[in-house]
CSV table of C-alpha atoms and ligand atoms in Angstrom, one decimal:
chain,number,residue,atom,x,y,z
H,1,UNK,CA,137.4,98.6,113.2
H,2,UNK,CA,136.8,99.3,109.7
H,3,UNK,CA,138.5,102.7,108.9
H,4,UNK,CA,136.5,103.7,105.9
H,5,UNK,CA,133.4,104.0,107.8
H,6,UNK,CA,135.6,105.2,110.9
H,7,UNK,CA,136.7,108.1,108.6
H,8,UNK,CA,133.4,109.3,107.6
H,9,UNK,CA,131.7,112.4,108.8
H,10,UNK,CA,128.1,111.7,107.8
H,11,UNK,CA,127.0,107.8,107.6
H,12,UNK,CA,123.9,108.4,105.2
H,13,UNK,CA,125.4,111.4,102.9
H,14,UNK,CA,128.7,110.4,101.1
H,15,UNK,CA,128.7,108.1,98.4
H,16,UNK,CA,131.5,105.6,98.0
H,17,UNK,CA,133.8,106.6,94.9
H,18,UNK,CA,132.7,104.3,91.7
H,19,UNK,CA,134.6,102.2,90.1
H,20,UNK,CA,132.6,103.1,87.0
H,21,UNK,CA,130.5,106.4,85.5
H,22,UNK,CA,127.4,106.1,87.9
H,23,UNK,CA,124.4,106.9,86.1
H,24,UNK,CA,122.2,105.5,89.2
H,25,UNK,CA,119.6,108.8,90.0
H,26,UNK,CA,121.4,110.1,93.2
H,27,UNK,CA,118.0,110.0,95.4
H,28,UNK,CA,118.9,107.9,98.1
H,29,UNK,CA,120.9,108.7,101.1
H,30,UNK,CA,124.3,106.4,100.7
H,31,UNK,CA,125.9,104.7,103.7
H,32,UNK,CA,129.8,104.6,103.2
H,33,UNK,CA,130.3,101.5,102.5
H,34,UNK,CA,130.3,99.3,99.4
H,35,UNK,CA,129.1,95.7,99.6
H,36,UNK,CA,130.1,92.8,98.0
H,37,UNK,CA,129.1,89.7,99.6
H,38,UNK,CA,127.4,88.6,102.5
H,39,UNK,CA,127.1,85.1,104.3
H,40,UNK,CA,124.9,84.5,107.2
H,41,UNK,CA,124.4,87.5,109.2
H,42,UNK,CA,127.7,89.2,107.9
H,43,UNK,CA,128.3,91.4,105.1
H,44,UNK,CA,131.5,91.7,103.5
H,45,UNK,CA,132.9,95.6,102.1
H,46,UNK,CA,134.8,95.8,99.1
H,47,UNK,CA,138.1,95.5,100.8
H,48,UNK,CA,137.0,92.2,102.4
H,49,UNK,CA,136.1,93.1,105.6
H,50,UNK,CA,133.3,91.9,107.6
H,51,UNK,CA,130.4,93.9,109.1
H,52,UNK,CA,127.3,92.4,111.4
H,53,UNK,CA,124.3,93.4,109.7
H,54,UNK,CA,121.3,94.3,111.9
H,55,UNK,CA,119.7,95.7,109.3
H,56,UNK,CA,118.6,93.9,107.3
H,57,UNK,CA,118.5,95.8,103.6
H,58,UNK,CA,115.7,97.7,105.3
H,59,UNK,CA,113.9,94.5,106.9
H,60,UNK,CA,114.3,92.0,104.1
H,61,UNK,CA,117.3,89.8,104.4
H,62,UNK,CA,115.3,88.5,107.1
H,63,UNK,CA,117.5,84.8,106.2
H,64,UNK,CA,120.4,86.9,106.4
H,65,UNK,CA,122.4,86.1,103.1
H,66,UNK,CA,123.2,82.9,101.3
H,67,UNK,CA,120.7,80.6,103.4
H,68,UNK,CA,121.4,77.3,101.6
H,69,UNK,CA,117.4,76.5,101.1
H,70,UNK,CA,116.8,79.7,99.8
H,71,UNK,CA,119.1,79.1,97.4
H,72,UNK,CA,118.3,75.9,95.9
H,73,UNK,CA,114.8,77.0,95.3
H,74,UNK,CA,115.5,79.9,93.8
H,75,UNK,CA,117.6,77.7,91.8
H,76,UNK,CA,115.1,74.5,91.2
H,77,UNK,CA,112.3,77.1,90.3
H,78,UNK,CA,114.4,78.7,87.9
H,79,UNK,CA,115.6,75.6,86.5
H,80,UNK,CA,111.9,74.4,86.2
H,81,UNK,CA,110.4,77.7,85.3
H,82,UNK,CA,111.3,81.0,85.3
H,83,UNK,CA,107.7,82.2,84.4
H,84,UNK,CA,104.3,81.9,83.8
H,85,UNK,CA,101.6,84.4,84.0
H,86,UNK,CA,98.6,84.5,86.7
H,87,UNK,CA,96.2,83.3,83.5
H,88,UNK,CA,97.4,80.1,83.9
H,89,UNK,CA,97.9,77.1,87.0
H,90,UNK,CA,100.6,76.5,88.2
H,91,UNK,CA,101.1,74.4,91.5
H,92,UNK,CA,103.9,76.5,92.9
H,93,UNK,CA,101.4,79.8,93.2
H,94,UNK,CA,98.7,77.4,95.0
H,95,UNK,CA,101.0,76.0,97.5
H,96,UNK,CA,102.8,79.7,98.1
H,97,UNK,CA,99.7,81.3,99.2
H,98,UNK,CA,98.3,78.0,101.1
H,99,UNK,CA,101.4,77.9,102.9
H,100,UNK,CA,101.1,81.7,103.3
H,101,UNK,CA,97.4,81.6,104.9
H,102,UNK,CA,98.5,78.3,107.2
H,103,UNK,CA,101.3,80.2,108.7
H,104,UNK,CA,99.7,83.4,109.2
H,105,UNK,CA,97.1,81.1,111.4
H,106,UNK,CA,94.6,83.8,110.8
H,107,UNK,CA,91.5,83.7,109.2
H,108,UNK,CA,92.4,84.7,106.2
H,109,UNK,CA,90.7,82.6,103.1
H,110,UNK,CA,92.4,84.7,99.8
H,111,UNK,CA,95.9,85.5,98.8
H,112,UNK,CA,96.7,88.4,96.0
H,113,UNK,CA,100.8,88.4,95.1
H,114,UNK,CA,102.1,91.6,94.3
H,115,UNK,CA,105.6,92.6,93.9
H,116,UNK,CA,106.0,95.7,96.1
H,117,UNK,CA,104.7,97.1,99.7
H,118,UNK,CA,103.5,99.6,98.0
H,119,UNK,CA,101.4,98.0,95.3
H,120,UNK,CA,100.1,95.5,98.0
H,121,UNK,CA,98.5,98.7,99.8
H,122,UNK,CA,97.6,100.2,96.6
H,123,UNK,CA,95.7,97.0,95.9
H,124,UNK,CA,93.8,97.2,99.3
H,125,UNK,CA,92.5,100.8,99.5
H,126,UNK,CA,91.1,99.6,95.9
H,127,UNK,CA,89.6,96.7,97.1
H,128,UNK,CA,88.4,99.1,100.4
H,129,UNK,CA,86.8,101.9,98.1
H,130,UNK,CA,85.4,99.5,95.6
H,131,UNK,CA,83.7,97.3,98.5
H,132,UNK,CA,82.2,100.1,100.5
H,133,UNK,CA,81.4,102.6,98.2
H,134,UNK,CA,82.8,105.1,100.5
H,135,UNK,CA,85.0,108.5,100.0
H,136,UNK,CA,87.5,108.8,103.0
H,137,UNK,CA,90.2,107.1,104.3
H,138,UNK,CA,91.6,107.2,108.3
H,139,UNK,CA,95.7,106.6,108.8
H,140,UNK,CA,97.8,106.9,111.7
H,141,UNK,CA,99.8,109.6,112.5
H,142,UNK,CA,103.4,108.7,111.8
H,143,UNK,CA,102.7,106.0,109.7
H,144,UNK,CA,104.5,105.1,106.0
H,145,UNK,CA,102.9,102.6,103.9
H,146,UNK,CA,104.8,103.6,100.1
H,147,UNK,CA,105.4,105.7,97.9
H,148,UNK,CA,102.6,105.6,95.2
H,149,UNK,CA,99.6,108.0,94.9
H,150,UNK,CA,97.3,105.9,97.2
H,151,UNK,CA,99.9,104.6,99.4
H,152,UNK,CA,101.8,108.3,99.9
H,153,UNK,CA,98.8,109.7,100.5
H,154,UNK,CA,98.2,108.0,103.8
H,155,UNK,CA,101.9,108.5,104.5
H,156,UNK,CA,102.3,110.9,106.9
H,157,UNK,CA,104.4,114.1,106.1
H,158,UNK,CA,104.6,112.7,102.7
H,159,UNK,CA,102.9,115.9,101.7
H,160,UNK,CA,105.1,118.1,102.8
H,161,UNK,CA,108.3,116.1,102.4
H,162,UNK,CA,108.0,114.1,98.4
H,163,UNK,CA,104.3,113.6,97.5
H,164,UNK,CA,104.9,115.1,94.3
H,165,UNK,CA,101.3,114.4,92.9
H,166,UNK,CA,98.5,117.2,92.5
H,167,UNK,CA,96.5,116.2,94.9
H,168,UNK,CA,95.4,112.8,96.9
H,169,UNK,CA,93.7,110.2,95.0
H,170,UNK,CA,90.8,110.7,98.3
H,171,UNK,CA,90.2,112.1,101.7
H,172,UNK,CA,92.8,111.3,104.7
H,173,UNK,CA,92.4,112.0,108.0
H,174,UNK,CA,95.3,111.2,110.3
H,175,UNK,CA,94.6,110.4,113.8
H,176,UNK,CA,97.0,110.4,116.5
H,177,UNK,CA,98.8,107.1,118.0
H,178,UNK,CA,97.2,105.8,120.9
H,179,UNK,CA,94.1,108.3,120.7
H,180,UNK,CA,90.8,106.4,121.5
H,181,UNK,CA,89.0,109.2,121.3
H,182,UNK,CA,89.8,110.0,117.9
H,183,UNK,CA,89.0,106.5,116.9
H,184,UNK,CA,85.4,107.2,117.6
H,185,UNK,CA,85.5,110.5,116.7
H,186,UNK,CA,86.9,110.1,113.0
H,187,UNK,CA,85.8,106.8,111.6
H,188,UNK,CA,82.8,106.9,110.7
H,189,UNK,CA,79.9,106.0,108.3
H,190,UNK,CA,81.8,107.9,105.4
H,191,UNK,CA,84.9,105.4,105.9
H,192,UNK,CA,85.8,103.3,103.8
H,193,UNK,CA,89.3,101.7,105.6
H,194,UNK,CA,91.3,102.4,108.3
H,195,UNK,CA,95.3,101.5,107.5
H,196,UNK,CA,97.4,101.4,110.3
H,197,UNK,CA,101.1,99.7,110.7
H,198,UNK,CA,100.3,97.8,114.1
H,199,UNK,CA,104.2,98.4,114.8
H,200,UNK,CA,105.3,101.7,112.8
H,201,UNK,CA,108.8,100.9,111.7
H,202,UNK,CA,109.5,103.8,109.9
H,203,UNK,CA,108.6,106.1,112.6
H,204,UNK,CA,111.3,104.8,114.8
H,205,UNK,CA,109.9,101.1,116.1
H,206,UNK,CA,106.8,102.3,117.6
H,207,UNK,CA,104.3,99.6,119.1
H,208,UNK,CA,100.8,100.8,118.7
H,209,UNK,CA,100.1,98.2,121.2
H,210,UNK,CA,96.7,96.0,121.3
H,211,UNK,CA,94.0,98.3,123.4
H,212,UNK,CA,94.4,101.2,120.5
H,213,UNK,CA,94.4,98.1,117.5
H,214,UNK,CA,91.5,96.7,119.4
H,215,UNK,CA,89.6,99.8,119.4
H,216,UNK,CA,90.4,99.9,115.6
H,217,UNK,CA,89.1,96.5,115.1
H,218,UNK,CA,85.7,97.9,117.7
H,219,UNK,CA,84.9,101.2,116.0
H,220,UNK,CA,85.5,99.3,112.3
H,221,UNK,CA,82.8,96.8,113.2
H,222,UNK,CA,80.5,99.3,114.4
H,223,UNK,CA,80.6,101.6,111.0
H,224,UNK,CA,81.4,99.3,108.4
H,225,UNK,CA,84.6,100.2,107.5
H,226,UNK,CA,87.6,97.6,106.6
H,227,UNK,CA,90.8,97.4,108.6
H,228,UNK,CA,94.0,97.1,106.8
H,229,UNK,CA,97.0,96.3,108.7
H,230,UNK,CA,100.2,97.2,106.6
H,231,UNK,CA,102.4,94.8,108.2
H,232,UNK,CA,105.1,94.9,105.0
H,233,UNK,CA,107.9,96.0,107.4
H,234,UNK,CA,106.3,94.4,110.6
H,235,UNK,CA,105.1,91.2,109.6
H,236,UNK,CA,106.5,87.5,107.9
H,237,UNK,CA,107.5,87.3,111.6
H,238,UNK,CA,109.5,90.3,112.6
H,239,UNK,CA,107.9,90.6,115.9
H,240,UNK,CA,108.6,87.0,116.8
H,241,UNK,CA,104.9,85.8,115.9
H,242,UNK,CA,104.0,85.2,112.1
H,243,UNK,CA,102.7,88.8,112.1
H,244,UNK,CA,102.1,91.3,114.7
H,245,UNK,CA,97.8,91.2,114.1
H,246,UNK,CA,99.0,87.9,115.8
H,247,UNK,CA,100.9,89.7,118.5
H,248,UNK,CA,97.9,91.9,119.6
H,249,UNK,CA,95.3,89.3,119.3
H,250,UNK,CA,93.5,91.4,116.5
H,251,UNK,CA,92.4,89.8,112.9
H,252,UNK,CA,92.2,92.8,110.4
H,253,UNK,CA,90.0,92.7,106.8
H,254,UNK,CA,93.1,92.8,105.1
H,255,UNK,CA,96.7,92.9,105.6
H,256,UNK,CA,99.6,93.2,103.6
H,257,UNK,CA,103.1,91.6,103.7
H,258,UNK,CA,106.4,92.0,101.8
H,259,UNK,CA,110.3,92.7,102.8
H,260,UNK,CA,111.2,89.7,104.9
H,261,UNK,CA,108.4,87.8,102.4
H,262,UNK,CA,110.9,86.9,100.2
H,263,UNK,CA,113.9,87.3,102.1
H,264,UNK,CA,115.6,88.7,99.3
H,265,UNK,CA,113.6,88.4,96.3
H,266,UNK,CA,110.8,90.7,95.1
H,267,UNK,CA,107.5,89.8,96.2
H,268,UNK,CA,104.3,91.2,98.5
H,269,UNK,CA,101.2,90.0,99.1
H,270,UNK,CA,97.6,91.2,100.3
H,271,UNK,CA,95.7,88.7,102.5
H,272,UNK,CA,92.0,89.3,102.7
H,273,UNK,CA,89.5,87.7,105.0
H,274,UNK,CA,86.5,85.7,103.4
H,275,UNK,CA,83.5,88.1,103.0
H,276,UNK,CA,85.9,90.3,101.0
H,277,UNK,CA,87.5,87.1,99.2
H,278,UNK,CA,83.8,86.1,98.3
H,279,UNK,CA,83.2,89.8,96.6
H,280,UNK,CA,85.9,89.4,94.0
H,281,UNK,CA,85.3,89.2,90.5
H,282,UNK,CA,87.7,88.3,87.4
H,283,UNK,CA,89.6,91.9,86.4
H,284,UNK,CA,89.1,93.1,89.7
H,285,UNK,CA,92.7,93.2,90.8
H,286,UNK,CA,95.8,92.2,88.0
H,287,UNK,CA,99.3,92.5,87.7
H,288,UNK,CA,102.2,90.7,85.5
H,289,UNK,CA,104.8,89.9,87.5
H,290,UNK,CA,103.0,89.0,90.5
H,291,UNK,CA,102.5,85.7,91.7
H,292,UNK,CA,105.4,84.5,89.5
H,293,UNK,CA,106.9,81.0,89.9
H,294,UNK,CA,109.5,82.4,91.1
H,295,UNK,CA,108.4,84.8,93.9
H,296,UNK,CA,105.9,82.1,94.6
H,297,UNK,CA,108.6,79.4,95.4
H,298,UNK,CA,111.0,82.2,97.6
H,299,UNK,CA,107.5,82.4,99.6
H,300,UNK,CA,107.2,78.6,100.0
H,301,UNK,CA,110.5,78.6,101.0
H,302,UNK,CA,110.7,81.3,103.5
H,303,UNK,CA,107.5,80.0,105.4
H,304,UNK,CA,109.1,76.5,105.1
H,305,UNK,CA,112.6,77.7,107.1
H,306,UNK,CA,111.4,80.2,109.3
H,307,UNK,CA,108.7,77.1,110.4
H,308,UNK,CA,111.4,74.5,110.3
H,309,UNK,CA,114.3,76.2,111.9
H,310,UNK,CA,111.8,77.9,114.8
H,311,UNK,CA,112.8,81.3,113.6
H,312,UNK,CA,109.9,82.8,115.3
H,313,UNK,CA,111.3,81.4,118.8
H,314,UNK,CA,115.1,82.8,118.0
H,315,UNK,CA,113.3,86.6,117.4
H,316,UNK,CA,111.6,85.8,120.6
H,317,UNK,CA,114.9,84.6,122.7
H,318,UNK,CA,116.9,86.9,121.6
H,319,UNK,CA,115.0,90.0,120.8
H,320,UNK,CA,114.3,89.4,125.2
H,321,UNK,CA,118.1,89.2,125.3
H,322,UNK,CA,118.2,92.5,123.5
H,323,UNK,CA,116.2,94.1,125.8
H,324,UNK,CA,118.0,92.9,128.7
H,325,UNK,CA,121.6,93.8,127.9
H,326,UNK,CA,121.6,96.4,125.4
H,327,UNK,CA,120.1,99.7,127.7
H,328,UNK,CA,123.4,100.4,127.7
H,329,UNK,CA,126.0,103.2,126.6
H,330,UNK,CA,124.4,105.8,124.7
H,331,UNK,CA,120.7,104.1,125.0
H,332,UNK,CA,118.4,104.4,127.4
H,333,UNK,CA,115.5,102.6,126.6
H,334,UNK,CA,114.1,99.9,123.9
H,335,UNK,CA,110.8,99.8,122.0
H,336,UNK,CA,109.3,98.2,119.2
H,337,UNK,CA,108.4,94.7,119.0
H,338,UNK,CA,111.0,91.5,118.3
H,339,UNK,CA,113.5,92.5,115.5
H,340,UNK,CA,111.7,95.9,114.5
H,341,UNK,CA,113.2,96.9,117.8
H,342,UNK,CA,114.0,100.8,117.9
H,343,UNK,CA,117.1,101.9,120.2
H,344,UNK,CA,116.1,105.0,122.0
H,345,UNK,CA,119.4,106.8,122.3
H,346,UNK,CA,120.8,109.6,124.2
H,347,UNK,CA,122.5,111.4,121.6
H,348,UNK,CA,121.8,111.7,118.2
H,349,UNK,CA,120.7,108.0,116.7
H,350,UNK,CA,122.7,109.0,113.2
H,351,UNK,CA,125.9,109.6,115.4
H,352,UNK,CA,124.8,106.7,117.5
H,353,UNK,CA,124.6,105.1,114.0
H,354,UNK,CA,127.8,106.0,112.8
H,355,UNK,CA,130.2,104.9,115.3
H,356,UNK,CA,128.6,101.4,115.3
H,357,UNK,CA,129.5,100.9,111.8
H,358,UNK,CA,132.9,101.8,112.7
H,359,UNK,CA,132.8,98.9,114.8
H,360,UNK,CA,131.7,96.9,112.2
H,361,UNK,CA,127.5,96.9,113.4
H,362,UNK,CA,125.2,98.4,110.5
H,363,UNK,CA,121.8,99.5,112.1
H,364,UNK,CA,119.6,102.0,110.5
H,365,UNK,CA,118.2,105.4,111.6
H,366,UNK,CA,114.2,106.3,111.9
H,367,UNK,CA,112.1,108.9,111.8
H,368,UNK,CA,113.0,109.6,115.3
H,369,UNK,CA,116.1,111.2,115.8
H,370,UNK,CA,116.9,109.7,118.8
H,371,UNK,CA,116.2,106.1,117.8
H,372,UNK,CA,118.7,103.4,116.1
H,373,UNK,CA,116.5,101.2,114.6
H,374,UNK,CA,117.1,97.2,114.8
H,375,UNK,CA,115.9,94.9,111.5
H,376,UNK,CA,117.9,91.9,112.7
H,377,UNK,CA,118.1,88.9,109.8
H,378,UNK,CA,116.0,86.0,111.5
H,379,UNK,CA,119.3,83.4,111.8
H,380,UNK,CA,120.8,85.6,114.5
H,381,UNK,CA,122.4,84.1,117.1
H,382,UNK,CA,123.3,85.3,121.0
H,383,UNK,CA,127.1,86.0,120.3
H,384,UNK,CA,125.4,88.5,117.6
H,385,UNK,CA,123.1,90.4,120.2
H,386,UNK,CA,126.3,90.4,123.0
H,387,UNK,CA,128.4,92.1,120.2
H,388,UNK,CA,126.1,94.6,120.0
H,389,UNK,CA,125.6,95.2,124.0
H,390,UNK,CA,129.6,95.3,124.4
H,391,UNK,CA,129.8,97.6,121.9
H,392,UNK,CA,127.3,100.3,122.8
H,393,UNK,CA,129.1,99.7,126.3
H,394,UNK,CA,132.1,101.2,125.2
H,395,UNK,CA,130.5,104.0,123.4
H,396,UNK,CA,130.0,107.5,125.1
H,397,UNK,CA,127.2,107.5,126.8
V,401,LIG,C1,105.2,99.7,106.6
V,401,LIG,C2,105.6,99.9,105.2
V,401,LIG,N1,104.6,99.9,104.2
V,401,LIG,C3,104.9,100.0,102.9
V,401,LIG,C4,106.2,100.2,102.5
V,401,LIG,C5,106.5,100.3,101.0
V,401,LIG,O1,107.1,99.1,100.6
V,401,LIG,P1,107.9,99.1,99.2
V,401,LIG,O2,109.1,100.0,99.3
V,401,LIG,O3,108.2,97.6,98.9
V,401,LIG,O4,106.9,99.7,98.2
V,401,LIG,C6,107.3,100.2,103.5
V,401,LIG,C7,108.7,100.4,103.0
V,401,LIG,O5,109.5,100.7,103.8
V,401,LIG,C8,107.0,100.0,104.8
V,401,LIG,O6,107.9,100.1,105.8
């Protein structure tokens, strides 16, 4: 047991003492630890303990830490070079988002790099008001896609909670999960996209499931409007298949990736289908740092492991192992999809939360205060999962 975290009274709220003057902005809430190295699936504190992540850094060390591929092409790319702009060729960015598009096995035919989630949905509602001439987008209750003034906007609660801008860039309408009737009702001829997170992570883990997606898909065809699936914390094969539009059997217009993308290092993407890919012109879309060679090569190489290593078939193995053995102690049910896998809890999830890491487990919170979510790294194995199973055991229930 690890006694610092043991010790604490609030997981998210204390911030470790700093060796030097902090002059970090204090806006996010601290877990009381302090990490200096990780290998594998393991995190080491300060003091040199160990700790089993199933976390993830919020769903992006998806090859856990210090994978030995990863590392040499960071290193080769950064040896070769460090940096080119997207004004000129380079062979890394065409084999990145060729890999990208073959492994997604959808029909997607265009790649745009970005370097966050939220500039990759940014990019899309662009792309979505520009292409349909249309004033009014329709989200998901529930739902976070960022925090910029396109992306926040079809955040829900963001409003309320840390919008901070004047007003929204356009019109939102929020639609509850699930709700077919809404579908039909609210998307109509004035839409210009409908954004949805096909498995809300945020939230808590929650699987919208393929009838609502498909109805989605239906009432988009009907009026003309584009789908975006945000699958930045869902997708780059968190739910056991490359991404979950694979899952549910339904192709949107666009999607967006990023998190597990580069397993580490910065990078996002926006995948659009071929009538959309056909409709872009020079200046449409830009950014600097996008595409670089080095993001590029971290994609190349993440698509090459999680292919070569089966990755996809571990999430599947052992995310069913999950379900199987971990409804136990304190939880009473499981949701989500593959390693975005929400633990519905008893008690309070952040208490829930708390004593894991006291046994050395870090899991996250949600939205949901009675869910612990699960962002697994990829390269878990089944002595990981039974850790976790025996350990809720011995918690109070
Ligand atoms: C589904 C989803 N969309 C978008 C974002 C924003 O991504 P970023 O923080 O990289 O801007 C997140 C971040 O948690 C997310 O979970």
């Amino acid at each position: 047991m690890n006694p610092a975290s043991a010790s604490m009274a609030d997981t998210r709220t204390s911030r470790p003492a700093p060796a030097t003057t902090d002059y970090l902005a204090h806006v996010f809430a601290q877990y009381p630890i302090e990490i200096a190295s990780g290998e594998g699936v393991w995190l080491r504190n300060s003091r040199g303990e160990r700790i089993l992540d199933l976390y993830g850094g919020h769903a992006v060390a998806s090859l856990g830490y210090g994978h030995p591929a990863w590392t040499r092409a960071l290193t080769r790319q950064a040896q070769e070079c460090n940096f080119q702009t997207n004004a000129v060729h380079m062979q890394v960015r065409l084999r990145a988002a060729e890999r990208l598009v073959r492994f997604s096995g959808l029909d997607f035919t265009s790649v745009f790099f970005v370097n966050s989630g939220a500039e990759a949905n940014e990019n899309a509602l662009k792309l979505a008001f520009r292409m349909t001439s249309r004033p009014r987008v329709v989200a998901v209750e529930g739902a976070f896609h960022g925090r910029t003034a396109a992306a926040g906007a079809v955040t829900w609660g963001a409003k309320e909670k840390w919008y901070g801008f004047p007003r929204a860039p356009f019109d939102v309408t929020f639609i509850p999960r699930g709700d077919l009737a809404a579908v039909s009702q609210h998307i109509g001829a004035d839409t210009a996209a409908v954004i949805v997170e096909p498995v809300q992570g945020v939230a808590g883990a929650v699987d919208l499931g393929a009838p609502f997606l498909a109805a989605l898909r239906t009432r988009c065809n009907e009026t003309g409007s584009l789908l975006i699936f945000d699958e930045v914390q869902c997708g780059m094969g968190r739910t056991g298949q490359p991404f979950a539009a694979n899952l549910y059997g339904v192709t949107p217009d666009l999607l967006t990736t990023a998190k597990a993308l580069g397993a580490g290092f910065p990078c996002a993407a926006l995948l659009l289908s071929d009538p959309l890919a056909a409709q872009l012109k020079t200046d449409d879309l830009g950014t600097t740092f996008g595409g670089g060679p080095l993001a590029c090569a971290m994609v190349e190489a993440v698509v090459d492991i999680i292919e070569s290593e089966n990755l996809l078939d571990n999430v599947r193995r052992l995310s069913a192992q999950m379900r199987e053995t971990c409804i136990v102690g304190p939880v009473v049910a499981m949701q989500g999809a593959g390693f975005l896998a929400g633990l519905r809890t008893r008690r309070p999830a952040r208490d829930v939360q708390r004593e894991l890491l006291a046994h050395d487990i870090l899991t996250g919170t949600s939205g949901d205060p009675h869910v612990v979510r699960i962002l697994a790294p990829f390269v878990l194995d089944a002595s990981h999962i039974a850790q976790l199973a025996a350990t809720l055991a011995a918690l109070p229930s």
